[in-house]
Each structure stands twice: as structure tokens, then as C-alpha cells.
PDB file of C-alpha atoms in Angstrom:
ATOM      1  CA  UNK T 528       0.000   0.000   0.000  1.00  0.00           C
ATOM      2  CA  UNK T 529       0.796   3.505   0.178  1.00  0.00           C
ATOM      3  CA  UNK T 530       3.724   4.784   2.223  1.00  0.00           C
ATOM      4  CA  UNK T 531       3.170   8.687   3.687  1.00  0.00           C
ATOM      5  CA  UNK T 532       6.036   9.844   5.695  1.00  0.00           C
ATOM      6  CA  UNK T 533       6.066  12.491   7.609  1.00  0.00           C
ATOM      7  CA  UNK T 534       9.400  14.765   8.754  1.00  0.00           C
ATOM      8  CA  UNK T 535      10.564  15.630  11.220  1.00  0.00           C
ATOM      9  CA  UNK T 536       9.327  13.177  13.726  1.00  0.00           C
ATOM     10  CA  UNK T 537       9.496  15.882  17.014  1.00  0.00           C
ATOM     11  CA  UNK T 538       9.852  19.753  16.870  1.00  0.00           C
ATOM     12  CA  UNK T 539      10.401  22.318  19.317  1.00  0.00           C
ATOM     13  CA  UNK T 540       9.718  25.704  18.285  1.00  0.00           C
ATOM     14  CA  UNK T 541      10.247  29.143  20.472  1.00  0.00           C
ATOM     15  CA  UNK T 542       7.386  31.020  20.320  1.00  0.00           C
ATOM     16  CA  UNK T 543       7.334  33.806  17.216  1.00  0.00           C
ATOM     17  CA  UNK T 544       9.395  31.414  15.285  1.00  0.00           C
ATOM     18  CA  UNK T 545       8.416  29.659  11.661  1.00  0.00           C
ATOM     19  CA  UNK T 546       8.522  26.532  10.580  1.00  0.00           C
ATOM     20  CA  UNK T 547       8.371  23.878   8.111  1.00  0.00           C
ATOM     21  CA  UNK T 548       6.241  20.104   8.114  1.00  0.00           C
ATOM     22  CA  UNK T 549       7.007  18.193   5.059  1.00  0.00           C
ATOM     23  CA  UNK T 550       5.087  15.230   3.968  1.00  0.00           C
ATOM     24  CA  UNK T 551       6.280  12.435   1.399  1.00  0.00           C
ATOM     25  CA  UNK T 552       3.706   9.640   0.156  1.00  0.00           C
ATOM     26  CA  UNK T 553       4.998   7.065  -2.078  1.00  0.00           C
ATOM     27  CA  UNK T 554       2.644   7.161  -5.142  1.00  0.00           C
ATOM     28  CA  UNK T 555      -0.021   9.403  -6.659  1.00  0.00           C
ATOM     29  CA  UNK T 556      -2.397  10.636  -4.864  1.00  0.00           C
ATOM     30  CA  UNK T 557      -6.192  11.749  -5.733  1.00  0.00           C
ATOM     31  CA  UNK T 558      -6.744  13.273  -2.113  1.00  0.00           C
ATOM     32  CA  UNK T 559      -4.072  15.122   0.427  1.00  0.00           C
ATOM     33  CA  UNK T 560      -5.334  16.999   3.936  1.00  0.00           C
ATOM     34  CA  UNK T 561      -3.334  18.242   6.810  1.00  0.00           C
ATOM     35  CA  UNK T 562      -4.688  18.000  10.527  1.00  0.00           C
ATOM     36  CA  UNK T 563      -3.894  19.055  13.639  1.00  0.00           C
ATOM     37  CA  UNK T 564      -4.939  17.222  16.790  1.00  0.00           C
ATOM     38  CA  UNK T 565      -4.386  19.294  19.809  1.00  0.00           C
ATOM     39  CA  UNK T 566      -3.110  18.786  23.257  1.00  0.00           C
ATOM     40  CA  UNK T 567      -7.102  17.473  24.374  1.00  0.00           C
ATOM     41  CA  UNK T 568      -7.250  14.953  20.984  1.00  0.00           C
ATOM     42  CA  UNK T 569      -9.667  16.770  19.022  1.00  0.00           C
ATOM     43  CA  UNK T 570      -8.597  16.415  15.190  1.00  0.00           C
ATOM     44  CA  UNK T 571      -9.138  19.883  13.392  1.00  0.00           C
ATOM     45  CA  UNK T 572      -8.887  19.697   9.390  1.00  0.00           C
ATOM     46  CA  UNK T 573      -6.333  22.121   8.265  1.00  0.00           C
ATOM     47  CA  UNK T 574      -6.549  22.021   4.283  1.00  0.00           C
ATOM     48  CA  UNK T 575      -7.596  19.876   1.633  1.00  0.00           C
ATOM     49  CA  UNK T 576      -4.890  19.869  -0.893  1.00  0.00           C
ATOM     50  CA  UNK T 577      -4.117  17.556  -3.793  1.00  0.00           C
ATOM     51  CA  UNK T 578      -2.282  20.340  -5.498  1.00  0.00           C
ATOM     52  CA  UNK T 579      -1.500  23.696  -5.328  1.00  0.00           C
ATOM     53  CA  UNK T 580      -0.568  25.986  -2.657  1.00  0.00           C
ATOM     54  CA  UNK T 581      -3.125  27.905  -0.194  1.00  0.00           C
ATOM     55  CA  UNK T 582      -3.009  29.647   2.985  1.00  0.00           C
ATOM     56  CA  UNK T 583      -4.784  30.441   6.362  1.00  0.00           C
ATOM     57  CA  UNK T 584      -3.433  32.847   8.371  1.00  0.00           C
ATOM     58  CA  UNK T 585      -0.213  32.355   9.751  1.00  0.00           C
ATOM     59  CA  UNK T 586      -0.938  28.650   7.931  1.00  0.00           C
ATOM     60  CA  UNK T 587      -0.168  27.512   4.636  1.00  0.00           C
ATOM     61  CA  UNK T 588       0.710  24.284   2.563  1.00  0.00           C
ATOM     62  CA  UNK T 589       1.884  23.360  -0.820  1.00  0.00           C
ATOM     63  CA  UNK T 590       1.693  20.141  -2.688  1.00  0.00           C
ATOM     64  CA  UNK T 591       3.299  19.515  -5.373  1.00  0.00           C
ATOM     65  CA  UNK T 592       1.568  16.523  -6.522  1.00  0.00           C
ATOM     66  CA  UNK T 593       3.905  15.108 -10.248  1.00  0.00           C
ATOM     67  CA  UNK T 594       7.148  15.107  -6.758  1.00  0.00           C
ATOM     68  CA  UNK T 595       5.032  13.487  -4.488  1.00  0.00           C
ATOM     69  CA  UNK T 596       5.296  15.594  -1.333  1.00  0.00           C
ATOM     70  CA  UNK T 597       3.435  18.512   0.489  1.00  0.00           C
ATOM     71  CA  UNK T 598       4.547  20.817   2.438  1.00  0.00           C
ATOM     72  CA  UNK T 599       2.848  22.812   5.982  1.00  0.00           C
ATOM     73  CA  UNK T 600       4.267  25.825   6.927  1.00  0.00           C
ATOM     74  CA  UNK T 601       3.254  27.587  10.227  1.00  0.00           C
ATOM     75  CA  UNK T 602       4.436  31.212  11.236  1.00  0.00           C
ATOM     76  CA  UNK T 603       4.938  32.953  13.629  1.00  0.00           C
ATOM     77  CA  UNK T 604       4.193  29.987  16.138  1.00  0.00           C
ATOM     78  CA  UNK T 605       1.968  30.253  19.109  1.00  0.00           C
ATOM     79  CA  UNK T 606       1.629  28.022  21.609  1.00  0.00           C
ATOM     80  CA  UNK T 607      -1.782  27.172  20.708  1.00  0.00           C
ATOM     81  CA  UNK T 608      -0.176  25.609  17.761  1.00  0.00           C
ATOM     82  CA  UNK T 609       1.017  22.604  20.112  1.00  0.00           C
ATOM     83  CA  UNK T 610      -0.151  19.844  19.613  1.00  0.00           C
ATOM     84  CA  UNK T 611       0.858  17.049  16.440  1.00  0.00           C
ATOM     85  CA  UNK T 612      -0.223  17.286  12.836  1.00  0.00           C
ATOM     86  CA  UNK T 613      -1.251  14.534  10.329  1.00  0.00           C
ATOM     87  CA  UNK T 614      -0.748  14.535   6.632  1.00  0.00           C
ATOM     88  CA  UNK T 615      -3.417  12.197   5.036  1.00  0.00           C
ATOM     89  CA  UNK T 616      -3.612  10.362   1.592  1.00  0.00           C
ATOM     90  CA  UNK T 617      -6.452   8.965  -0.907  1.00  0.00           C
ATOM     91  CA  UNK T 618      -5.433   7.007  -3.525  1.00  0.00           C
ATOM     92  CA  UNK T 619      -9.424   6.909  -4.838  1.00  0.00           C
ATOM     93  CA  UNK T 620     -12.321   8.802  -4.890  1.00  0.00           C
ATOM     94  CA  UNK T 621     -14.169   8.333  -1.859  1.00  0.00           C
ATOM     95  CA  UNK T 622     -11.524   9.859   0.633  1.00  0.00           C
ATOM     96  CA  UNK T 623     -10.861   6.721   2.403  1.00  0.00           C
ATOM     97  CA  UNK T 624      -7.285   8.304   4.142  1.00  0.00           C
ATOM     98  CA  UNK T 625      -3.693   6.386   5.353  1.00  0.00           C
ATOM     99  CA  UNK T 626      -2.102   8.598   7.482  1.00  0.00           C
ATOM    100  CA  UNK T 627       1.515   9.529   8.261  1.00  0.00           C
ATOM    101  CA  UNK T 628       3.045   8.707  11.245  1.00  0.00           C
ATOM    102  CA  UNK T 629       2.709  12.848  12.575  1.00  0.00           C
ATOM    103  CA  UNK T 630       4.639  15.481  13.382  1.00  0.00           C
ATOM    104  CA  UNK T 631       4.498  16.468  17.271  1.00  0.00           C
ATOM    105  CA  UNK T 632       5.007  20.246  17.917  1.00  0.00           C
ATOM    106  CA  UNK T 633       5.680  21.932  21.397  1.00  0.00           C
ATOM    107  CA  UNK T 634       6.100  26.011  21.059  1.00  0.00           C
ATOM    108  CA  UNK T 635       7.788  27.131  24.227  1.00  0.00           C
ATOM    109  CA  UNK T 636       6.444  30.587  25.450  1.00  0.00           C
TER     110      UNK T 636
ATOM    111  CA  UNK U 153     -25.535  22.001  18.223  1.00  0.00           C
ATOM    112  CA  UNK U 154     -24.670  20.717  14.229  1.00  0.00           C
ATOM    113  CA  UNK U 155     -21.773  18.894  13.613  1.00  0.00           C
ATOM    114  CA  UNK U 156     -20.389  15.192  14.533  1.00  0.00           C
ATOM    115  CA  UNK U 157     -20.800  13.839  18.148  1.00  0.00           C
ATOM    116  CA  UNK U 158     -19.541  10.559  19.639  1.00  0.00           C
ATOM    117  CA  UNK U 159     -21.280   8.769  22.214  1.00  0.00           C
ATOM    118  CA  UNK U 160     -20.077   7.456  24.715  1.00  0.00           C
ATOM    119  CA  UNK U 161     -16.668   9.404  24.820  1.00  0.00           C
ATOM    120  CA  UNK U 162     -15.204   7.347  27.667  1.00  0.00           C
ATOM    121  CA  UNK U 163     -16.336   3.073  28.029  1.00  0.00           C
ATOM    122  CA  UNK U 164     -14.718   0.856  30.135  1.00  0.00           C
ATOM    123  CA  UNK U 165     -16.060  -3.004  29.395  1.00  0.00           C
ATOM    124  CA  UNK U 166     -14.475  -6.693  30.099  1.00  0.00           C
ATOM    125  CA  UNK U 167     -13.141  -9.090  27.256  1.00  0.00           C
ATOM    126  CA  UNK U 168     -16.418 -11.116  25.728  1.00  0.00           C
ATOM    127  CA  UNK U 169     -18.644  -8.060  25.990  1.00  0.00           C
ATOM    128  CA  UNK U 170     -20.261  -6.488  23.114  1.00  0.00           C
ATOM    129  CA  UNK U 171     -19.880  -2.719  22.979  1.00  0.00           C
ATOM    130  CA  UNK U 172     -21.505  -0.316  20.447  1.00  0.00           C
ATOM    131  CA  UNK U 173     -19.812   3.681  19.634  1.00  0.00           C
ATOM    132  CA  UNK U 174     -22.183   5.819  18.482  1.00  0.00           C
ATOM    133  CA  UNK U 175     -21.411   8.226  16.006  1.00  0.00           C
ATOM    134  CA  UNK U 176     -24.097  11.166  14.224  1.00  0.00           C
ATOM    135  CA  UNK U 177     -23.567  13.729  12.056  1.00  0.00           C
ATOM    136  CA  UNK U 178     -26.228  16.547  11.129  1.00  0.00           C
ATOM    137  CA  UNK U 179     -24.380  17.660   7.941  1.00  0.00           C
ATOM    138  CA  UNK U 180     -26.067  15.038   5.813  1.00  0.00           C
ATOM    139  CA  UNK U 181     -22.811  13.641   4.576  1.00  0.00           C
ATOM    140  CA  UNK U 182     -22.810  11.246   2.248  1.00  0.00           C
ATOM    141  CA  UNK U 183     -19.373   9.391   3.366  1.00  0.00           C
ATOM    142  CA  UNK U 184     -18.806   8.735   6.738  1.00  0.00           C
ATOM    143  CA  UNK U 185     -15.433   6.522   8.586  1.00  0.00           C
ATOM    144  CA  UNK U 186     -14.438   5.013  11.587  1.00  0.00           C
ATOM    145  CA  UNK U 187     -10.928   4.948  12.980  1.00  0.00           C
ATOM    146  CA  UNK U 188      -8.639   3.775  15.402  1.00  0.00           C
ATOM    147  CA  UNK U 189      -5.763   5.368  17.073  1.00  0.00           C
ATOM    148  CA  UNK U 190      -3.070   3.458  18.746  1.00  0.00           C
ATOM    149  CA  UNK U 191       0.694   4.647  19.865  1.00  0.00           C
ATOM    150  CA  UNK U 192       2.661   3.414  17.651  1.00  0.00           C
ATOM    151  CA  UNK U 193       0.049   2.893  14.500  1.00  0.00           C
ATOM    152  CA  UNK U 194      -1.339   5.724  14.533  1.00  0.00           C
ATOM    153  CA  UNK U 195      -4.345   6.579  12.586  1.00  0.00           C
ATOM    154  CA  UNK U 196      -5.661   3.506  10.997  1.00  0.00           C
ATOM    155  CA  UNK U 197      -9.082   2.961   8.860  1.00  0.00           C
ATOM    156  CA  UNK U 198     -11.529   0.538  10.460  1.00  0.00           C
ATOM    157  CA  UNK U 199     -14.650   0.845   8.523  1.00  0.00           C
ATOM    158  CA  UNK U 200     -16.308   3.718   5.725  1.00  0.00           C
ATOM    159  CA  UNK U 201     -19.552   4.240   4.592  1.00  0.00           C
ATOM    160  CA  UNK U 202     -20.256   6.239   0.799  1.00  0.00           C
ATOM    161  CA  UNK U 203     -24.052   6.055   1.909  1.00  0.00           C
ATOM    162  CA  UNK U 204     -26.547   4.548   3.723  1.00  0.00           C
ATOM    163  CA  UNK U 205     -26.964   1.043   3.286  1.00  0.00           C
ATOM    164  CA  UNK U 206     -23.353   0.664   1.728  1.00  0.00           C
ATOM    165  CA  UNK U 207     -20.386  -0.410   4.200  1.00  0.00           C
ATOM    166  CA  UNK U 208     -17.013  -1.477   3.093  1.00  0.00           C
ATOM    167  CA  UNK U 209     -13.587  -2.917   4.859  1.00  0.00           C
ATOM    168  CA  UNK U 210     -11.251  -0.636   5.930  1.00  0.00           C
ATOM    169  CA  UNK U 211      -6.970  -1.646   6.840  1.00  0.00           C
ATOM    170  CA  UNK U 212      -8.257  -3.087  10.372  1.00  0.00           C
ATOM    171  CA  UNK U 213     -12.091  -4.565  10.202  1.00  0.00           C
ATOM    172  CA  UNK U 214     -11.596  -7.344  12.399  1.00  0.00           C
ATOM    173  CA  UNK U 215     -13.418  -8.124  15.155  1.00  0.00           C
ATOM    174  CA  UNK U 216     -15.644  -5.031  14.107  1.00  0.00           C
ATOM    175  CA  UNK U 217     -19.363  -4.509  12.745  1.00  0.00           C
ATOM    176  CA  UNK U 218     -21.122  -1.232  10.910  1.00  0.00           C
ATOM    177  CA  UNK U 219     -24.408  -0.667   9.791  1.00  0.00           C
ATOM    178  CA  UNK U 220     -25.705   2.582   8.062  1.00  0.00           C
ATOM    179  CA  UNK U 221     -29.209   2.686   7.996  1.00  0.00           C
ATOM    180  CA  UNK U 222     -29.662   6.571   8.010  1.00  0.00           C
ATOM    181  CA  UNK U 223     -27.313   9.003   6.628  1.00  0.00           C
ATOM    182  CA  UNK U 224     -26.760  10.703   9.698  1.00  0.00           C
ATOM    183  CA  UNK U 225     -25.789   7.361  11.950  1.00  0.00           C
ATOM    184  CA  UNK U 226     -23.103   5.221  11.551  1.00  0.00           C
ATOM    185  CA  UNK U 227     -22.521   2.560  14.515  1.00  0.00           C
ATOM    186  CA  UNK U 228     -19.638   1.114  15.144  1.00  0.00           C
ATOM    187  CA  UNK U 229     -19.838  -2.361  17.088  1.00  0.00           C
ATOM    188  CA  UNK U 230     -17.342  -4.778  18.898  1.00  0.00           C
ATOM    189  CA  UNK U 231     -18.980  -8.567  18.672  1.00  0.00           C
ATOM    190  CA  UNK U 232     -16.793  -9.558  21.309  1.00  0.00           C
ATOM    191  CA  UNK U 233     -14.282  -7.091  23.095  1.00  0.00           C
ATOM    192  CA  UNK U 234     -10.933  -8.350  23.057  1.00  0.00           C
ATOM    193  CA  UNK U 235      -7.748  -6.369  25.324  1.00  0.00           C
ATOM    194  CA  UNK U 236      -6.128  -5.359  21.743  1.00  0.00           C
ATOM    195  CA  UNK U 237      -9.204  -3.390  21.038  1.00  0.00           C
ATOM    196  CA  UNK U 238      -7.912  -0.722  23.855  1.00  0.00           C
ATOM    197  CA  UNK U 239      -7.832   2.390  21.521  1.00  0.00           C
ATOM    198  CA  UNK U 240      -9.368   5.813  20.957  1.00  0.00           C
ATOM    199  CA  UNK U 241     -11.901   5.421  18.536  1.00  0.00           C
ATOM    200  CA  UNK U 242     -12.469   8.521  16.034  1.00  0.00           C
ATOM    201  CA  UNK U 243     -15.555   8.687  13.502  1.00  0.00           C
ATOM    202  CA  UNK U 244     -15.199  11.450  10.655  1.00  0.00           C
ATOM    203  CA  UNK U 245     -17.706  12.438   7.327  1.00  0.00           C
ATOM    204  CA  UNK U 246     -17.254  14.295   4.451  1.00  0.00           C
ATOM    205  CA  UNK U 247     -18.634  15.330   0.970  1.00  0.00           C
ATOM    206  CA  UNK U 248     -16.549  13.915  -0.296  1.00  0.00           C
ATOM    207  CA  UNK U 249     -13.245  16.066   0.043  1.00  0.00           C
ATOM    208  CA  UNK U 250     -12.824  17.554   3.834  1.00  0.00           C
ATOM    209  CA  UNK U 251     -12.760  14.975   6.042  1.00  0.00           C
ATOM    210  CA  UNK U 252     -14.016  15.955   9.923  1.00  0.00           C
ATOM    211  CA  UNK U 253     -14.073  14.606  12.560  1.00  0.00           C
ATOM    212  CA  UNK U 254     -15.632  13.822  15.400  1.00  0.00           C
ATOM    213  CA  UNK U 255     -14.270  13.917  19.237  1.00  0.00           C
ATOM    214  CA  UNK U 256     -13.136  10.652  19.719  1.00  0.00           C
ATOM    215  CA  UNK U 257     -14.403   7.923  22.083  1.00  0.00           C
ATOM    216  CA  UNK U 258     -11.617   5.907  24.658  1.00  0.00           C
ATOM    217  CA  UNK U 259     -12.391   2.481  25.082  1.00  0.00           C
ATOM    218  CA  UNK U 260     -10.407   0.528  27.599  1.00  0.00           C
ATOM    219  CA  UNK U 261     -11.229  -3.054  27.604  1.00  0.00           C
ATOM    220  CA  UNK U 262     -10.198  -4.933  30.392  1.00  0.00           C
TER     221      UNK U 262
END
């Protein structure tokens, strides 16, 4: 099946300071999201991304699908941006996702 | 309040015991999942639905049961709890891209 890796394993970020989540999956991919499932387990969808670049705030991500990996980039950290964050795959229509392994994020105040 | 809500969120039971998770969503998604999440695995696929009435195998299905008959429910039951099915159990919809989720229900089988 489909291999999604996800670097760096652990990051620890002083607050104010920017940052970079990449994501590798193995083949092509009809469906990429990034989430981020905070201190208390709740899993928030981030974006929906196949392709393309797009931004939220102090959030944004970039896939770049025909290279197989996607990146997350958070600035200007806060520690309410603790917590770890997922990049899921789809092979198919019908958004059945394999997830990476995460990415866990402490921001120091 | 709209959305997707788990019921129960915490469930302690014994090994042999049948336990159902509840799981509703008032978005009127057609697609709706059931996950797992164990230290060391991860997030792993259990169970999906693209509608009611139509169920289909996720990577981990064993020892697990679904049934969709309304849009807005999607059950998930354990026949016959085993110690292995200790996990925090996550149901999500979508349409079809976004996927959200719900908040999760720990199960600790004893």
C-alpha cells in the first residue's frame, strides 16, 4: 500500500518562530489533507490539498503533486499551535485516508 | 448544536462483551469513517460508509461490525471485546473532500 512519511518526527519551536512540516507519500495521490490534533485529541482539518498551494493565516501548505510531497508551513508559532499534525492520503475517490506517522510540535512561550 | 458527536466518549467493558460507539452527524454527509488510534500505528481505517446502506472494509475490520441505515448514523460495534481493542476510537464524514471529525471515544477493555 501507500507509504506517507512524515518529517521531522518531534519539533520544538520558540514562540514567534516559523517553521516547516514536510510530507512524502509514495505514489499518486487523488486526495491530500493536513490535521492538527491538539493537546485534548480533538482532530481539526487544516486544508484539503491535492495540489497547489493555499493559505490560512499564519498557515499555509503546498503540494506539489507530479514530486510526491506537500509541504505545511506555520508562522509565527503560538503556543496554541502545540499539539501534532497529520498529513493524510487517498489514492481513490471516496476519501478513504492512510495517514503519516505525525509530526508532534511543542512552542515554548 | 450541528456537527459530529460521539457517544459514549469514555467506556470501560471486560473481554467477551459487546460494545456499540455511536457516532451522528447533522451535515447530511454522504461518506462517513471510523478509525482507530493506537501509539505506535497511529491513525488507521476501520470501517467507511459512501451512503446509507453501503459499508465497506477498511486496513483493520476485524473483530468489528457497521451498519448505516440513516445518513446521519453510523454505529460502530465490537462482537466480542478483546484487550487489543484498547484504543481511541475517532468517527469522521465528508462530501466527499474535507474529512471531519468527530471527538473521539476511549475504550479501555479490560
Amino acid at each position: 500500500g501507500i507509504q506517507v512519511e512524515q518529517s521531522p518526527p518531534d519539533l520544538i519551536l520558540q514562540e514567534g518562530a516559523n517553521s516547516t512540516l514536510r510530507c512524502n507519500f509514495s505514489d499518486s495521490v487523488n486526495n491530500l489533507q493536513w490535521f492538527h490534533q491538539n493537546p485534548w485529541g480533538q482532530l481539526i482539518n487544516l486544508f484539503y490539498i491535492p495540489s497547489g498551494t493555499k493559505q490560512n493565516g499564519r498557515l499555509s501548505a503546498t503540494t506539489v503533486a507530479t514530486e510526491r510531497y506537500s509541504l505545511l508551513y506555520i508562522s509565527s508559532s503560538q503556543t496554541t499551535d502545540s499539539g501534532v499534525y497529520f498529513c493524510a492520503v487517498d489514492l481513490e475517490y471516496g476519501n478513504k485516508l492512510v495517514f503519516g506517522a505525525g509530526t508532534i510540535l511543542r512552542v515554548k512561550s | 448544536d450541528a456537527g459530529i458527536t460521539q457517544s459514549p466518549r469514555y467506556k470501560i467493558t471486560e473481554t467477551g462483551r459487546q460494545v456499540t460507539l455511536m457516532c451522528h452527524q447533522t451535515w447530511s454527509h454522504s461518506y462517513m469513517f471510523w478509525y482507530r488510534q493506537d501509539l505506535g500505528h497511529g491513525l488507521r481505517l476501520i470501517y467507511y460508509s459512501a451512503a446509507a446502506d453501503i459499508t465497506d472494509k477498511g486496513e483493520v475490520p476485524d473483530g468489528y461490525v457497521v451498519s448505516r441505515s440513516k445518513t446521519e448514523n453510523f454505529p460502530l460495534t465490537l462482537e466480542s471485546a478483546t484487550r487489543s481493542q484498547t484504543s481511541v476510537y475517532f468517527c469522521a464524514s465528508s462530501e466527499p473532500s474535507t474529512q471531519y471529525f468527530g471527538p473521539g471515544t476511549r475504550l479501555l477493555v479490560l
